[in-house]
């Protein structure tokens, strides 16, 4: 890890050595999240865009020089990263803007962007020889840690709220994790997981605590830049729960600017559900996010339901340092956006993924995005993660299938009715 200069507290800037195993700043406890620092000069001397071009490894590990791992680190065999980004011309036409790209993170091995962080967690856990790795999660980070652990035979213990969508729980059980369904919300699962990790000495993957998770998630941002051949888009739309993904996207932009590979970061927009809008509230009021009290989150987009976004300092900087904004969208707007995005891009997202698109619709309405803008929507998870919400969404959109007897006459009648 010669490329890593140290781990710096986001509150006090105190810097810890690259191999520091304490997760957070000793002065600031769980709020003192660390940010991984890199020796960009050294990296730039040994790594170029041409090197990257010539690298046939299409996974997230192609960005190893800007990741906190040794060059020959053993990585899990599952193909994490390299997700497609589509030029969704029907969506651009719907919105009346120049371009909309949709990056489909539903194509990851466990069907959400969280695989990028969990793959990193498994590498780091094995670096320190951890017997057990653990996380709390609204569902996707858990499924990701579970699946990637399975691929290397890594023991793991998972804490999720009992209310997590069935598909996510099914994944955990199929992958063979030790699963605790917590009678409570994500915050409760998080606290219990933290206690258990400390008690048993398990490797702790928790979001907004383990400093390396952002460094995994940021590879989505690196892929966006590389796919666009280093032409910086005008804006990137990201849904926000704990704020770790948006912080990661921002980190990728900062990395690439520091290396001189791009000259500016795009505007980054953080989209939250109206029922889980901690960051939006703080953005609008200017309240101090170190002292602002938790809210009581409740939204159909379970993956972004967070009373107190754990990675809120990095998340706020992602928006404020790039000239973006935090915006809220209602559950109805999220459910409306789900089939709209599916129909205009072919990407079927879970509610938290469609939230980013709902935010783009609103931003266009409010004039925050111009007709000439080229915009990336990060679709963070697959629609198959939460079929119940997808059915709600299509019903609300007034879409109903025809029910027909198995003969051509019946079909003809049904089609006539359907087109009347
Ligand atoms: C985790 C997750 C998010 C939000 O990421 P944060 O880092 O918690 O802000 C958004 N969408 C999906 C599908 C997720 O799984
Ligand atoms: Zn500190």
Short mmCIF file of C-alpha atoms and ligand atoms in Angstrom, two decimals:
data_model
loop_
_atom_site.label_atom_id
_atom_site.label_comp_id
_atom_site.label_asym_id
_atom_site.label_seq_id
_atom_site.Cartn_x
_atom_site.Cartn_y
_atom_site.Cartn_z
CA UNK A 1 0.00 0.00 0.00
CA UNK A 2 2.86 2.36 -0.80
CA UNK A 3 0.38 4.56 -2.64
CA UNK A 4 -1.52 5.29 0.58
CA UNK A 5 -0.14 8.16 2.64
CA UNK A 6 -2.43 7.73 5.64
CA UNK A 7 -5.96 7.88 6.99
CA UNK A 8 -7.23 11.33 7.94
CA UNK A 9 -10.11 12.14 10.29
CA UNK A 10 -12.85 14.06 8.48
CA UNK A 11 -13.42 16.16 11.61
CA UNK A 12 -9.97 17.07 12.97
CA UNK A 13 -7.60 16.11 10.13
CA UNK A 14 -5.52 13.96 12.48
CA UNK A 15 -3.77 11.40 10.30
CA UNK A 16 -3.20 7.74 11.08
CA UNK A 17 -0.80 5.35 9.33
CA UNK A 18 -2.04 3.39 6.32
CA UNK A 19 -2.09 0.13 8.31
CA UNK A 20 -4.08 1.63 11.22
CA UNK A 21 -6.60 -0.97 12.34
CA UNK A 22 -8.82 1.20 14.55
CA UNK A 23 -11.36 2.16 11.85
CA UNK A 24 -12.11 5.66 13.27
CA UNK A 25 -10.33 8.63 14.88
CA UNK A 26 -9.51 8.04 18.54
CA UNK A 27 -10.46 11.65 19.33
CA UNK A 28 -13.84 11.53 17.67
CA UNK A 29 -15.12 8.01 18.09
CA UNK A 30 -17.66 6.72 15.60
CA UNK A 31 -18.17 10.17 14.09
CA UNK A 32 -14.46 10.45 13.30
CA UNK A 33 -14.59 8.66 9.98
CA UNK A 34 -11.25 8.41 8.22
CA UNK A 35 -10.51 9.35 4.64
CA UNK A 36 -7.83 7.44 2.77
CA UNK A 37 -5.07 9.72 1.46
CA UNK A 38 -2.94 8.89 -1.58
CA UNK A 39 0.44 9.92 -2.91
CA UNK A 40 -0.93 11.11 -6.24
CA UNK A 41 2.45 12.18 -7.56
CA UNK A 42 3.82 8.70 -7.06
CA UNK A 43 0.68 7.17 -8.58
CA UNK A 44 0.80 9.47 -11.61
CA UNK A 45 4.42 8.50 -12.20
CA UNK A 46 3.61 4.82 -12.41
CA UNK A 47 0.15 4.77 -13.97
CA UNK A 48 -1.32 6.41 -17.06
CA UNK A 49 -4.57 6.40 -19.01
CA UNK A 50 -2.80 4.23 -21.57
CA UNK A 51 -1.91 1.69 -18.89
CA UNK A 52 -5.54 1.59 -17.93
CA UNK A 53 -6.57 1.22 -21.60
CA UNK A 54 -4.24 -1.73 -21.98
CA UNK A 55 -5.50 -3.46 -18.83
CA UNK A 56 -7.86 -6.27 -19.83
CA UNK A 57 -9.19 -6.74 -16.31
CA UNK A 58 -12.65 -5.16 -16.53
CA UNK A 59 -13.46 -5.46 -12.81
CA UNK A 60 -13.21 -2.74 -10.16
CA UNK A 61 -9.68 -3.95 -9.43
CA UNK A 62 -8.39 -2.27 -12.59
CA UNK A 63 -8.17 0.86 -10.41
CA UNK A 64 -5.90 -0.78 -7.83
CA UNK A 65 -3.31 2.04 -7.98
CA UNK A 66 -5.91 4.34 -6.36
CA UNK A 67 -7.21 1.73 -3.94
CA UNK A 68 -5.98 0.87 -0.44
CA UNK A 69 -4.69 -2.57 -1.40
CA UNK A 70 -1.29 -3.97 -2.30
CA UNK A 71 -0.69 -4.49 -6.04
CA UNK A 72 -0.79 -8.28 -5.77
CA UNK A 73 -3.72 -8.41 -3.34
CA UNK A 74 -5.78 -11.57 -3.72
CA UNK A 75 -9.27 -10.46 -4.70
CA UNK A 76 -12.52 -12.44 -4.59
CA UNK A 77 -13.34 -14.36 -7.79
CA UNK A 78 -16.78 -12.80 -8.36
CA UNK A 79 -16.82 -10.19 -11.13
CA UNK A 80 -17.42 -6.93 -9.29
CA UNK A 81 -17.53 -3.71 -11.28
CA UNK A 82 -17.42 -3.17 -15.02
CA UNK A 83 -21.15 -2.47 -15.04
CA UNK A 84 -22.65 -1.03 -18.22
CA UNK A 85 -23.60 2.61 -18.65
CA UNK A 86 -26.26 3.23 -21.26
CA UNK A 87 -26.90 6.32 -23.37
CA UNK A 88 -30.65 6.42 -22.72
CA UNK A 89 -31.92 8.51 -25.62
CA UNK A 90 -35.63 8.00 -24.79
CA UNK A 91 -35.06 9.41 -21.30
CA UNK A 92 -33.14 12.39 -22.66
CA UNK A 93 -36.03 13.03 -25.06
CA UNK A 94 -38.60 12.72 -22.23
CA UNK A 95 -36.70 15.21 -20.12
CA UNK A 96 -35.67 17.55 -22.92
CA UNK A 97 -31.99 17.51 -22.03
CA UNK A 98 -28.93 16.71 -24.10
CA UNK A 99 -28.02 13.34 -22.66
CA UNK A 100 -28.91 10.89 -19.94
CA UNK A 101 -26.66 7.98 -19.15
CA UNK A 102 -27.89 5.28 -16.81
CA UNK A 103 -25.24 3.22 -15.08
CA UNK A 104 -26.77 -0.12 -14.13
CA UNK A 105 -25.40 -1.37 -10.83
CA UNK A 106 -28.13 -3.98 -10.76
CA UNK A 107 -25.70 -5.99 -12.90
CA UNK A 108 -23.35 -6.68 -10.00
CA UNK A 109 -23.03 -10.27 -8.70
CA UNK A 110 -25.48 -9.70 -5.84
CA UNK A 111 -27.41 -7.06 -7.82
CA UNK A 112 -26.41 -3.80 -6.16
CA UNK A 113 -23.52 -1.33 -6.04
CA UNK A 114 -22.72 -2.58 -2.53
CA UNK A 115 -20.64 -5.39 -4.03
CA UNK A 116 -17.90 -2.83 -4.64
CA UNK A 117 -17.62 -2.08 -0.92
CA UNK A 118 -18.10 -5.63 0.26
CA UNK A 119 -15.43 -6.96 -2.09
CA UNK A 120 -13.07 -4.41 -0.55
CA UNK A 121 -14.17 -5.48 2.94
CA UNK A 122 -13.39 -9.11 2.24
CA UNK A 123 -9.93 -8.22 0.92
CA UNK A 124 -9.19 -6.08 3.99
CA UNK A 125 -10.56 -8.70 6.38
CA UNK A 126 -8.29 -11.32 4.88
CA UNK A 127 -5.34 -8.92 5.02
CA UNK A 128 -5.67 -8.94 8.81
CA UNK A 129 -6.57 -12.62 8.97
CA UNK A 130 -10.05 -12.01 10.37
CA UNK A 131 -11.97 -15.16 11.14
CA UNK A 132 -15.38 -13.50 10.90
CA UNK A 133 -16.57 -10.41 9.06
CA UNK A 134 -19.77 -8.63 10.00
CA UNK A 135 -22.07 -5.84 8.87
CA UNK A 136 -25.40 -4.25 9.55
CA UNK A 137 -27.38 -3.24 6.53
CA UNK A 138 -30.78 -2.31 5.19
CA UNK A 139 -30.25 -5.37 2.98
CA UNK A 140 -27.97 -4.77 0.02
CA UNK A 141 -24.66 -4.31 1.84
CA UNK A 142 -25.55 -7.49 3.70
CA UNK A 143 -26.36 -9.45 0.55
CA UNK A 144 -23.12 -8.19 -0.97
CA UNK A 145 -20.96 -9.17 1.98
CA UNK A 146 -22.77 -12.48 2.15
CA UNK A 147 -22.28 -13.38 -1.52
CA UNK A 148 -18.70 -12.23 -1.77
CA UNK A 149 -17.81 -14.02 1.46
CA UNK A 150 -19.36 -17.17 0.06
CA UNK A 151 -17.09 -16.94 -2.97
CA UNK A 152 -14.00 -17.25 -0.77
CA UNK A 153 -15.38 -19.28 2.14
CA UNK A 154 -15.23 -16.33 4.56
CA UNK A 155 -17.37 -16.72 7.68
CA UNK A 156 -19.74 -13.82 8.22
CA UNK A 157 -22.51 -12.60 10.51
CA UNK A 158 -25.18 -10.27 9.16
CA UNK A 159 -27.59 -7.92 10.94
CA UNK A 160 -30.61 -6.63 9.00
CA UNK A 161 -33.94 -5.16 10.08
CA UNK A 162 -36.65 -7.81 10.15
CA UNK A 163 -38.57 -5.66 7.65
CA UNK A 164 -35.94 -5.99 4.89
CA UNK A 165 -37.42 -7.07 1.51
CA UNK A 166 -37.74 -10.82 1.21
CA UNK A 167 -35.41 -11.08 -1.81
CA UNK A 168 -32.55 -9.57 0.17
CA UNK A 169 -33.12 -11.93 3.10
CA UNK A 170 -33.37 -14.87 0.69
CA UNK A 171 -29.95 -13.95 -0.70
CA UNK A 172 -28.40 -14.00 2.78
CA UNK A 173 -29.85 -17.38 3.56
CA UNK A 174 -28.92 -18.87 0.21
CA UNK A 175 -25.33 -17.68 0.56
CA UNK A 176 -25.15 -19.32 3.98
CA UNK A 177 -24.50 -16.35 6.24
CA UNK A 178 -25.28 -16.36 9.94
CA UNK A 179 -28.27 -14.02 9.82
CA UNK A 180 -29.73 -11.93 12.65
CA UNK A 181 -33.09 -10.39 11.74
CA UNK A 182 -33.23 -7.51 14.18
CA UNK A 183 -36.50 -6.45 15.77
CA UNK A 184 -35.96 -2.81 14.95
CA UNK A 185 -34.80 -0.53 12.16
CA UNK A 186 -31.44 -0.17 10.42
CA UNK A 187 -30.14 2.06 13.22
CA UNK A 188 -30.91 -0.67 15.76
CA UNK A 189 -29.26 -3.32 13.59
CA UNK A 190 -26.21 -1.06 13.23
CA UNK A 191 -25.81 -0.53 16.98
CA UNK A 192 -26.18 -4.23 17.71
CA UNK A 193 -23.66 -5.14 15.03
CA UNK A 194 -21.17 -2.61 16.44
CA UNK A 195 -21.53 -4.11 19.91
CA UNK A 196 -21.12 -7.65 18.61
CA UNK A 197 -18.07 -6.78 16.49
CA UNK A 198 -16.36 -5.20 19.52
CA UNK A 199 -17.34 -8.10 21.78
CA UNK A 200 -16.16 -10.88 19.44
CA UNK A 201 -13.38 -9.11 17.54
CA UNK A 202 -15.07 -9.56 14.18
CA UNK A 203 -13.88 -7.55 11.16
CA UNK A 204 -16.33 -4.65 10.91
CA UNK A 205 -17.58 -3.69 7.43
CA UNK A 206 -20.13 -1.16 8.63
CA UNK A 207 -20.92 1.73 6.32
CA UNK A 208 -19.76 5.11 7.57
CA UNK A 209 -17.38 3.43 10.00
CA UNK A 210 -14.97 1.30 7.99
CA UNK A 211 -12.92 3.84 6.00
CA UNK A 212 -12.28 1.49 3.09
CA UNK A 213 -15.90 1.05 1.95
CA UNK A 214 -15.95 4.43 0.19
CA UNK A 215 -12.75 3.41 -1.59
CA UNK A 216 -14.56 0.40 -3.05
CA UNK A 217 -17.68 2.35 -3.98
CA UNK A 218 -15.68 5.06 -5.69
CA UNK A 219 -14.79 2.67 -8.48
CA UNK A 220 -18.29 3.34 -9.87
CA UNK A 221 -17.20 6.96 -10.30
CA UNK A 222 -13.95 5.89 -11.94
CA UNK A 223 -15.89 3.75 -14.41
CA UNK A 224 -18.16 6.67 -15.27
CA UNK A 225 -15.15 8.81 -16.14
CA UNK A 226 -13.39 6.08 -18.07
CA UNK A 227 -16.54 5.14 -20.03
CA UNK A 228 -16.91 8.79 -21.04
CA UNK A 229 -13.26 8.86 -22.08
CA UNK A 230 -12.48 11.45 -19.40
CA UNK A 231 -15.08 13.88 -20.73
CA UNK A 232 -16.58 15.09 -17.49
CA UNK A 233 -20.40 14.95 -17.46
CA UNK A 234 -22.26 18.03 -16.23
CA UNK A 235 -23.97 16.27 -13.37
CA UNK A 236 -24.25 12.94 -11.58
CA UNK A 237 -27.42 11.95 -9.71
CA UNK A 238 -27.01 9.61 -6.74
CA UNK A 239 -29.53 8.39 -4.18
CA UNK A 240 -28.43 8.88 -0.59
CA UNK A 241 -29.00 6.89 2.59
CA UNK A 242 -25.86 6.79 4.71
CA UNK A 243 -24.07 8.91 2.13
CA UNK A 244 -21.24 6.52 1.47
CA UNK A 245 -21.92 6.03 -2.24
CA UNK A 246 -22.13 9.75 -2.95
CA UNK A 247 -18.95 10.28 -0.95
CA UNK A 248 -17.31 7.57 -3.01
CA UNK A 249 -18.40 9.10 -6.32
CA UNK A 250 -16.95 12.40 -5.14
CA UNK A 251 -13.72 10.69 -4.10
CA UNK A 252 -13.27 9.28 -7.59
CA UNK A 253 -13.64 12.76 -9.03
CA UNK A 254 -11.12 14.17 -6.55
CA UNK A 255 -8.68 11.34 -7.35
CA UNK A 256 -8.92 11.99 -11.07
CA UNK A 257 -8.52 15.75 -10.63
CA UNK A 258 -5.47 15.20 -8.38
CA UNK A 259 -3.91 12.96 -11.02
CA UNK A 260 -4.64 15.57 -13.69
CA UNK A 261 -6.82 13.15 -15.65
CA UNK A 262 -9.82 15.51 -15.56
CA UNK A 263 -9.87 19.23 -14.89
CA UNK A 264 -13.01 19.56 -12.76
CA UNK A 265 -15.59 17.50 -10.94
CA UNK A 266 -19.16 17.28 -12.23
CA UNK A 267 -21.98 18.70 -10.09
CA UNK A 268 -23.10 15.96 -7.76
CA UNK A 269 -26.76 15.79 -6.72
CA UNK A 270 -27.81 13.78 -3.68
CA UNK A 271 -31.39 12.54 -3.79
CA UNK A 272 -33.24 11.39 -0.71
CA UNK A 273 -36.73 10.12 -0.04
CA UNK A 274 -38.91 12.77 1.60
CA UNK A 275 -39.38 10.39 4.54
CA UNK A 276 -35.62 10.00 4.99
CA UNK A 277 -34.32 13.46 4.21
CA UNK A 278 -31.74 14.19 6.90
CA UNK A 279 -29.18 15.49 4.41
CA UNK A 280 -31.72 17.63 2.56
CA UNK A 281 -32.84 19.22 5.83
CA UNK A 282 -29.26 20.02 6.77
CA UNK A 283 -28.44 21.28 3.28
CA UNK A 284 -31.42 23.63 3.31
CA UNK A 285 -31.05 24.90 6.87
CA UNK A 286 -27.29 24.96 7.11
CA UNK A 287 -27.53 23.03 10.39
CA UNK A 288 -24.34 21.46 11.71
CA UNK A 289 -24.48 17.79 10.77
CA UNK A 290 -22.27 16.88 13.72
CA UNK A 291 -24.95 17.98 16.18
CA UNK A 292 -28.18 17.66 14.16
CA UNK A 293 -30.37 15.00 15.81
CA UNK A 294 -31.44 11.83 14.00
CA UNK A 295 -34.80 11.78 12.26
CA UNK A 296 -37.37 8.96 12.16
CA UNK A 297 -36.90 7.66 8.63
CA UNK A 298 -39.68 5.93 6.75
CA UNK A 299 -39.75 5.32 3.00
CA UNK A 300 -40.63 2.74 0.37
CA UNK A 301 -36.98 2.95 -0.74
CA UNK A 302 -35.66 0.73 2.04
CA UNK A 303 -32.03 0.97 0.89
CA UNK A 304 -31.92 4.69 1.61
CA UNK A 305 -33.88 4.70 4.85
CA UNK A 306 -31.49 6.16 7.43
CA UNK A 307 -32.28 8.05 10.64
CA UNK A 308 -28.74 9.38 10.85
CA UNK A 309 -26.63 9.10 7.69
CA UNK A 310 -23.40 7.57 8.95
CA UNK A 311 -21.18 9.03 6.27
CA UNK A 312 -22.77 12.45 6.32
CA UNK A 313 -19.61 14.55 6.42
CA UNK A 314 -18.24 13.11 3.19
CA UNK A 315 -21.78 13.14 1.78
CA UNK A 316 -22.28 16.85 2.45
CA UNK A 317 -18.90 17.73 0.94
CA UNK A 318 -19.71 15.76 -2.22
CA UNK A 319 -22.52 18.19 -2.92
CA UNK A 320 -21.19 21.44 -1.48
CA UNK A 321 -17.75 21.16 -3.09
CA UNK A 322 -19.11 20.42 -6.57
CA UNK A 323 -21.95 22.96 -6.82
CA UNK A 324 -24.64 20.29 -6.71
CA UNK A 325 -27.61 20.11 -4.35
CA UNK A 326 -29.53 17.84 -2.03
CA UNK A 327 -33.12 17.23 -3.06
CA UNK A 328 -36.03 15.23 -1.73
CA UNK A 329 -38.59 13.22 -3.68
CA UNK A 330 -41.77 11.66 -2.31
CA UNK A 331 -42.39 7.93 -2.26
CA UNK A 332 -45.02 8.47 -4.97
CA UNK A 333 -42.45 10.25 -7.13
CA UNK A 334 -39.99 7.39 -6.55
CA UNK A 335 -42.58 4.78 -7.52
CA UNK A 336 -43.55 6.84 -10.58
CA UNK A 337 -39.91 7.14 -11.64
CA UNK A 338 -39.31 3.38 -11.44
CA UNK A 339 -41.34 2.39 -14.55
CA UNK A 340 -40.42 5.65 -16.32
CA UNK A 341 -36.73 4.83 -16.06
CA UNK A 342 -37.35 1.20 -16.99
CA UNK A 343 -39.34 2.23 -20.08
CA UNK A 344 -36.87 4.89 -21.18
CA UNK A 345 -33.65 2.98 -20.64
CA UNK A 346 -34.36 -0.71 -20.14
CA UNK A 347 -32.91 -0.52 -16.65
CA UNK A 348 -35.22 -1.99 -14.01
CA UNK A 349 -34.25 -0.54 -10.64
CA UNK A 350 -35.31 -1.05 -7.07
CA UNK A 351 -36.93 2.05 -5.51
CA UNK A 352 -33.62 3.41 -4.17
CA UNK A 353 -32.14 3.15 -7.68
CA UNK A 354 -35.11 4.90 -9.28
CA UNK A 355 -34.82 7.63 -6.64
CA UNK A 356 -31.86 9.10 -8.52
CA UNK A 357 -33.99 9.35 -11.67
CA UNK A 358 -36.89 10.86 -9.71
CA UNK A 359 -34.40 13.47 -8.55
CA UNK A 360 -33.34 14.21 -12.11
CA UNK A 361 -36.97 14.73 -13.16
CA UNK A 362 -37.37 17.21 -10.31
CA UNK A 363 -34.07 18.95 -11.03
CA UNK A 364 -35.09 19.48 -14.67
CA UNK A 365 -38.46 20.85 -13.50
CA UNK A 366 -36.75 23.25 -11.12
CA UNK A 367 -34.24 24.42 -13.69
CA UNK A 368 -31.23 23.00 -11.85
CA UNK A 369 -30.38 21.01 -14.97
CA UNK A 370 -30.17 22.79 -18.33
CA UNK A 371 -31.31 21.52 -21.72
CA UNK A 372 -27.67 21.29 -22.81
CA UNK A 373 -26.58 19.22 -19.80
CA UNK A 374 -25.21 15.71 -20.05
CA UNK A 375 -26.20 13.79 -16.96
CA UNK A 376 -25.39 10.44 -15.38
CA UNK A 377 -27.98 8.61 -13.27
CA UNK A 378 -26.46 6.01 -11.01
CA UNK A 379 -29.00 3.20 -10.75
CA UNK A 380 -27.76 1.54 -7.59
CA UNK A 381 -29.71 -1.72 -7.40
CA UNK A 382 -31.83 -4.17 -9.37
CA UNK A 383 -35.62 -4.06 -9.47
CA UNK A 384 -35.66 -7.77 -8.70
CA UNK A 385 -34.52 -6.89 -5.17
CA UNK A 386 -37.99 -5.64 -4.31
CA UNK A 387 -40.69 -7.01 -6.58
CA UNK A 388 -43.50 -5.97 -4.23
CA UNK A 389 -42.58 -2.30 -4.68
CA UNK A 390 -42.24 -2.74 -8.44
CA UNK A 391 -45.77 -4.15 -8.58
CA UNK A 392 -47.00 -1.20 -6.53
CA UNK A 393 -45.25 1.13 -8.96
CA UNK A 394 -46.75 -0.35 -12.13
CA UNK A 395 -50.20 -0.49 -10.55
CA UNK A 396 -49.92 3.18 -9.58
CA UNK A 397 -48.84 3.90 -13.17
CA UNK A 398 -52.11 2.30 -14.33
CA UNK A 399 -50.41 -0.57 -16.09
CA UNK A 400 -52.40 -3.78 -16.11
CA UNK A 401 -51.77 -6.94 -18.07
CA UNK A 402 -54.43 -8.54 -20.29
CA UNK A 403 -55.77 -11.82 -18.98
CA UNK A 404 -56.71 -14.02 -21.95
CA UNK A 405 -57.96 -17.49 -22.69
CA UNK A 406 -55.43 -19.44 -24.73
CA UNK A 407 -56.98 -18.89 -28.18
CA UNK A 408 -56.45 -16.30 -30.90
CA UNK A 409 -60.05 -15.06 -30.84
CA UNK A 410 -59.82 -14.21 -27.15
CA UNK A 411 -56.52 -12.45 -27.73
CA UNK A 412 -57.99 -10.40 -30.60
CA UNK A 413 -60.88 -9.27 -28.38
CA UNK A 414 -58.54 -8.42 -25.56
CA UNK A 415 -56.25 -6.44 -27.88
CA UNK A 416 -59.20 -4.44 -29.23
CA UNK A 417 -60.31 -3.65 -25.71
CA UNK A 418 -56.78 -2.78 -24.74
CA UNK A 419 -56.39 -0.28 -27.55
CA UNK A 420 -59.81 1.39 -27.15
C1 LIG B 1 -26.98 1.46 -0.09
C2 LIG B 1 -27.80 1.88 -1.23
C3 LIG B 1 -28.01 3.23 -1.53
C4 LIG B 1 -27.49 4.36 -0.69
O1 LIG B 1 -26.12 4.33 -0.42
P1 LIG B 1 -25.54 5.09 0.83
O2 LIG B 1 -24.10 4.91 0.77
O3 LIG B 1 -26.17 4.45 2.05
O4 LIG B 1 -25.96 6.50 0.72
C5 LIG B 1 -28.75 3.54 -2.65
N1 LIG B 1 -29.29 2.58 -3.42
C6 LIG B 1 -29.13 1.27 -3.15
C7 LIG B 1 -29.75 0.27 -4.05
C8 LIG B 1 -28.37 0.88 -2.06
O5 LIG B 1 -28.23 -0.42 -1.81
ZN1 LIG B 2 -10.65 13.32 14.73
#
